[in-house]
Amino acid sequence: MEHKPIDFDKLSDDAFVREADLVRSRRHTAAAPVLPFSSPTLWRLVARRAFPQPHRLAGRITAWNVGEVRAWLRDTRSSDPRRCKTRRR
């Protein structure tokens, strides 16, 4: 099935987006990613609770709330940019 890129800026804060809509991907190059890092980095940040937790919508469908991602982006841009480093301490 072909992945159709979304326009993140036009989504409501109540919407949900999947991983492919958030990060860079070799398979999905049509749209610019919302987040400036890769899928493994996303999951490292989730594991460290440094990024919003995904929601299990059904079975194997995991997605992030758009409002939570936007809030994280605002907070990250307004605070220390080193906050989203994935290096372990």
Coordinates of N, CA and C in Angstrom, one line a residue:
M1 N 0.8 -1.2 0.0 CA 0.0 0.0 0.0 C 0.9 1.2 0.0
E2 N 0.5 2.2 -0.8 CA 1.3 3.4 -0.9 C 1.0 4.4 0.2
H3 N 2.0 5.0 0.8 CA 1.8 6.0 1.8 C 1.6 7.3 1.2
K4 N 0.5 8.0 1.6 CA 0.2 9.3 1.1 C 0.7 10.3 2.2
P5 N 1.5 11.3 1.8 CA 2.0 12.3 2.8 C 0.8 13.1 3.3
I6 N 0.9 13.6 4.5 CA -0.1 14.4 5.1 C 0.5 15.8 5.3
D7 N -0.4 16.8 5.4 CA 0.0 18.2 5.7 C -0.2 18.4 7.2
F8 N 0.9 18.2 7.9 CA 0.8 18.3 9.4 C 0.2 19.6 9.9
D9 N 0.6 20.7 9.3 CA 0.1 22.0 9.7 C -1.4 22.1 9.6
K10 N -2.1 21.4 8.7 CA -3.5 21.5 8.6 C -4.3 20.5 9.5
L11 N -3.6 19.7 10.2 CA -4.3 18.7 11.1 C -4.8 19.4 12.3
S12 N -5.9 18.9 12.9 CA -6.3 19.4 14.2 C -5.5 18.8 15.3
D13 N -5.5 19.5 16.4 CA -4.7 19.0 17.6 C -5.3 17.6 18.1
D14 N -6.5 17.3 17.7 CA -7.1 16.0 18.1 C -6.7 14.8 17.2
A15 N -6.1 15.1 16.1 CA -5.7 14.1 15.1 C -4.6 13.3 15.6
F16 N -4.4 12.1 15.0 CA -3.3 11.2 15.3 C -2.5 11.0 14.0
V17 N -1.1 10.9 14.2 CA -0.3 10.6 13.0 C 0.6 9.4 13.3
R18 N 0.9 8.7 12.3 CA 1.8 7.5 12.4 C 3.3 7.9 12.3
E19 N 4.1 7.0 12.6 CA 5.6 7.2 12.6 C 6.0 7.7 11.3
A20 N 5.5 7.1 10.2 CA 6.0 7.5 8.8 C 5.6 9.0 8.5
D21 N 4.7 9.5 9.2 CA 4.3 10.9 9.0 C 5.2 11.9 9.8
L22 N 6.0 11.4 10.7 CA 6.7 12.2 11.6 C 8.2 12.3 11.3
V23 N 8.8 11.2 10.9 CA 10.3 11.1 10.7 C 10.7 10.9 9.3
R24 N 12.0 11.1 9.1 CA 12.6 10.8 7.8 C 12.5 9.3 7.5
S25 N 12.4 9.0 6.3 CA 12.3 7.6 5.9 C 12.8 7.4 4.5
R26 N 13.6 6.3 4.3 CA 14.0 6.0 2.9 C 12.9 5.6 2.0
R27 N 11.9 5.1 2.6 CA 10.7 4.6 1.8 C 9.7 5.7 1.5
H28 N 9.6 6.7 2.4 CA 8.7 7.8 2.2 C 9.4 9.1 2.1
T29 N 9.8 9.4 0.9 CA 10.6 10.6 0.6 C 9.8 11.8 0.0
A30 N 8.5 11.6 -0.2 CA 7.7 12.6 -0.8 C 7.5 13.8 0.0
A31 N 7.3 13.7 1.3 CA 7.1 14.8 2.2 C 8.2 15.1 3.1
A32 N 8.3 16.4 3.5 CA 9.4 16.7 4.5 C 8.9 16.2 5.8
P33 N 9.8 15.7 6.6 CA 9.4 15.1 7.9 C 9.1 16.3 8.9
V34 N 8.3 16.0 9.8 CA 7.9 16.9 10.9 C 9.0 17.0 11.9
L35 N 9.7 15.9 12.2 CA 10.8 15.8 13.2 C 12.1 15.7 12.5
P36 N 13.1 16.4 13.0 CA 14.5 16.4 12.3 C 15.4 15.2 12.7
F37 N 14.8 14.0 12.9 CA 15.6 12.9 13.2 C 14.9 11.6 12.7
S38 N 15.6 10.5 12.8 CA 15.2 9.2 12.3 C 14.3 8.5 13.2
S39 N 13.7 7.4 12.7 CA 12.9 6.5 13.5 C 13.5 5.9 14.7
P40 N 14.8 5.4 14.6 CA 15.4 4.9 15.9 C 15.6 6.0 16.9
T41 N 15.9 7.2 16.5 CA 16.0 8.3 17.5 C 14.6 8.6 18.1
L42 N 13.6 8.6 17.3 CA 12.2 8.8 17.9 C 11.9 7.8 19.0
W43 N 12.2 6.5 18.7 CA 11.9 5.5 19.7 C 12.8 5.6 20.9
R44 N 14.1 6.0 20.8 CA 15.0 6.3 21.9 C 14.4 7.4 22.8
L45 N 13.9 8.5 22.2 CA 13.3 9.5 22.9 C 12.0 9.1 23.6
V46 N 11.2 8.3 23.0 CA 10.0 7.7 23.6 C 10.4 6.9 24.8
A47 N 11.4 6.0 24.7 CA 11.8 5.2 25.8 C 12.3 6.0 27.0
R48 N 13.0 7.1 26.7 CA 13.5 8.0 27.8 C 12.4 8.9 28.3
R49 N 11.2 8.8 27.7 CA 10.1 9.7 28.0 C 10.5 11.2 27.8
A50 N 11.3 11.4 26.8 CA 11.7 12.7 26.4 C 10.9 13.2 25.2
F51 N 10.0 12.4 24.7 CA 9.0 12.7 23.6 C 7.7 12.1 24.0
P52 N 6.6 12.7 23.5 CA 5.3 12.2 23.9 C 5.1 10.7 23.6
Q53 N 4.4 10.0 24.5 CA 4.2 8.6 24.3 C 3.2 8.3 23.2
P54 N 3.4 7.3 22.4 CA 2.4 7.0 21.4 C 1.2 6.3 22.0
H55 N 0.1 6.4 21.3 CA -1.2 5.8 21.7 C -1.4 4.5 20.8
R56 N -1.9 3.5 21.5 CA -2.2 2.3 20.8 C -3.7 2.4 20.3
L57 N -3.9 2.6 19.0 CA -5.2 2.8 18.5 C -6.0 1.5 18.2
A58 N -5.2 0.5 17.8 CA -5.8 -0.8 17.6 C -4.7 -1.8 17.3
G59 N -4.8 -3.0 17.7 CA -3.8 -4.1 17.3 C -2.4 -3.6 17.2
R60 N -2.0 -3.5 16.0 CA -0.6 -3.1 15.7 C -0.5 -1.6 15.2
I61 N -1.5 -0.8 15.5 CA -1.5 0.6 15.0 C -1.2 1.5 16.2
T62 N 0.0 2.1 16.1 CA 0.5 3.1 17.1 C 0.6 4.4 16.4
A63 N 0.1 5.5 17.1 CA 0.1 6.8 16.6 C 0.3 7.8 17.7
W64 N 0.7 9.0 17.3 CA 1.0 10.1 18.2 C -0.1 11.2 18.0
N65 N -0.5 11.8 19.1 CA -1.5 12.9 19.1 C -0.8 14.1 18.5
V66 N -1.4 14.7 17.6 CA -0.8 15.9 16.9 C -0.6 17.1 17.9
G67 N -1.5 17.3 18.8 CA -1.4 18.4 19.8 C -0.2 18.1 20.7
E68 N 0.0 16.9 21.1 CA 1.1 16.6 22.0 C 2.5 16.8 21.3
V69 N 2.5 16.4 20.0 CA 3.7 16.6 19.2 C 4.0 18.1 19.0
R70 N 3.0 18.8 18.7 CA 3.1 20.3 18.5 C 3.6 20.9 19.8
A71 N 3.1 20.5 20.9 CA 3.5 21.1 22.2 C 5.0 20.8 22.5
W72 N 5.4 19.5 22.2 CA 6.8 19.1 22.3 C 7.7 20.0 21.5
L73 N 7.3 20.2 20.2 CA 8.1 21.0 19.3 C 8.2 22.4 19.8
R74 N 7.1 23.0 20.3 CA 7.2 24.4 20.9 C 8.1 24.4 22.1
D75 N 8.0 23.5 23.0 CA 8.8 23.4 24.2 C 10.3 23.2 23.8
T76 N 10.5 22.4 22.9 CA 11.9 22.1 22.5 C 12.6 23.3 21.8
R77 N 11.8 24.0 21.0 CA 12.4 25.2 20.3 C 12.6 26.3 21.3
S78 N 11.8 26.4 22.3 CA 11.9 27.5 23.2 C 12.9 27.3 24.4
S79 N 13.3 26.0 24.5 CA 14.2 25.7 25.6 C 15.6 25.3 25.0
D80 N 16.3 24.6 25.8 CA 17.7 24.2 25.4 C 17.6 23.2 24.2
P81 N 18.2 23.5 23.1 CA 18.1 22.6 21.9 C 18.8 21.3 22.2
R82 N 19.7 21.2 23.2 CA 20.4 19.9 23.5 C 19.4 19.0 24.2
R83 N 18.2 19.4 24.6 CA 17.2 18.6 25.3 C 16.9 17.3 24.6
C84 N 16.9 17.3 23.3 CA 16.5 16.1 22.5 C 17.6 15.2 22.1
K85 N 18.8 15.5 22.7 CA 19.9 14.5 22.4 C 19.6 13.1 22.9
T86 N 20.1 12.1 22.2 CA 19.7 10.8 22.6 C 20.9 10.1 23.3
R87 N 22.0 10.7 23.5 CA 23.1 10.1 24.2 C 22.7 9.7 25.6
R88 N 23.1 8.6 26.0 CA 22.8 8.1 27.4 C 23.8 8.7 28.3
R89 N 23.3 9.0 29.5 CA 24.2 9.6 30.5 C 24.8 8.6 31.5

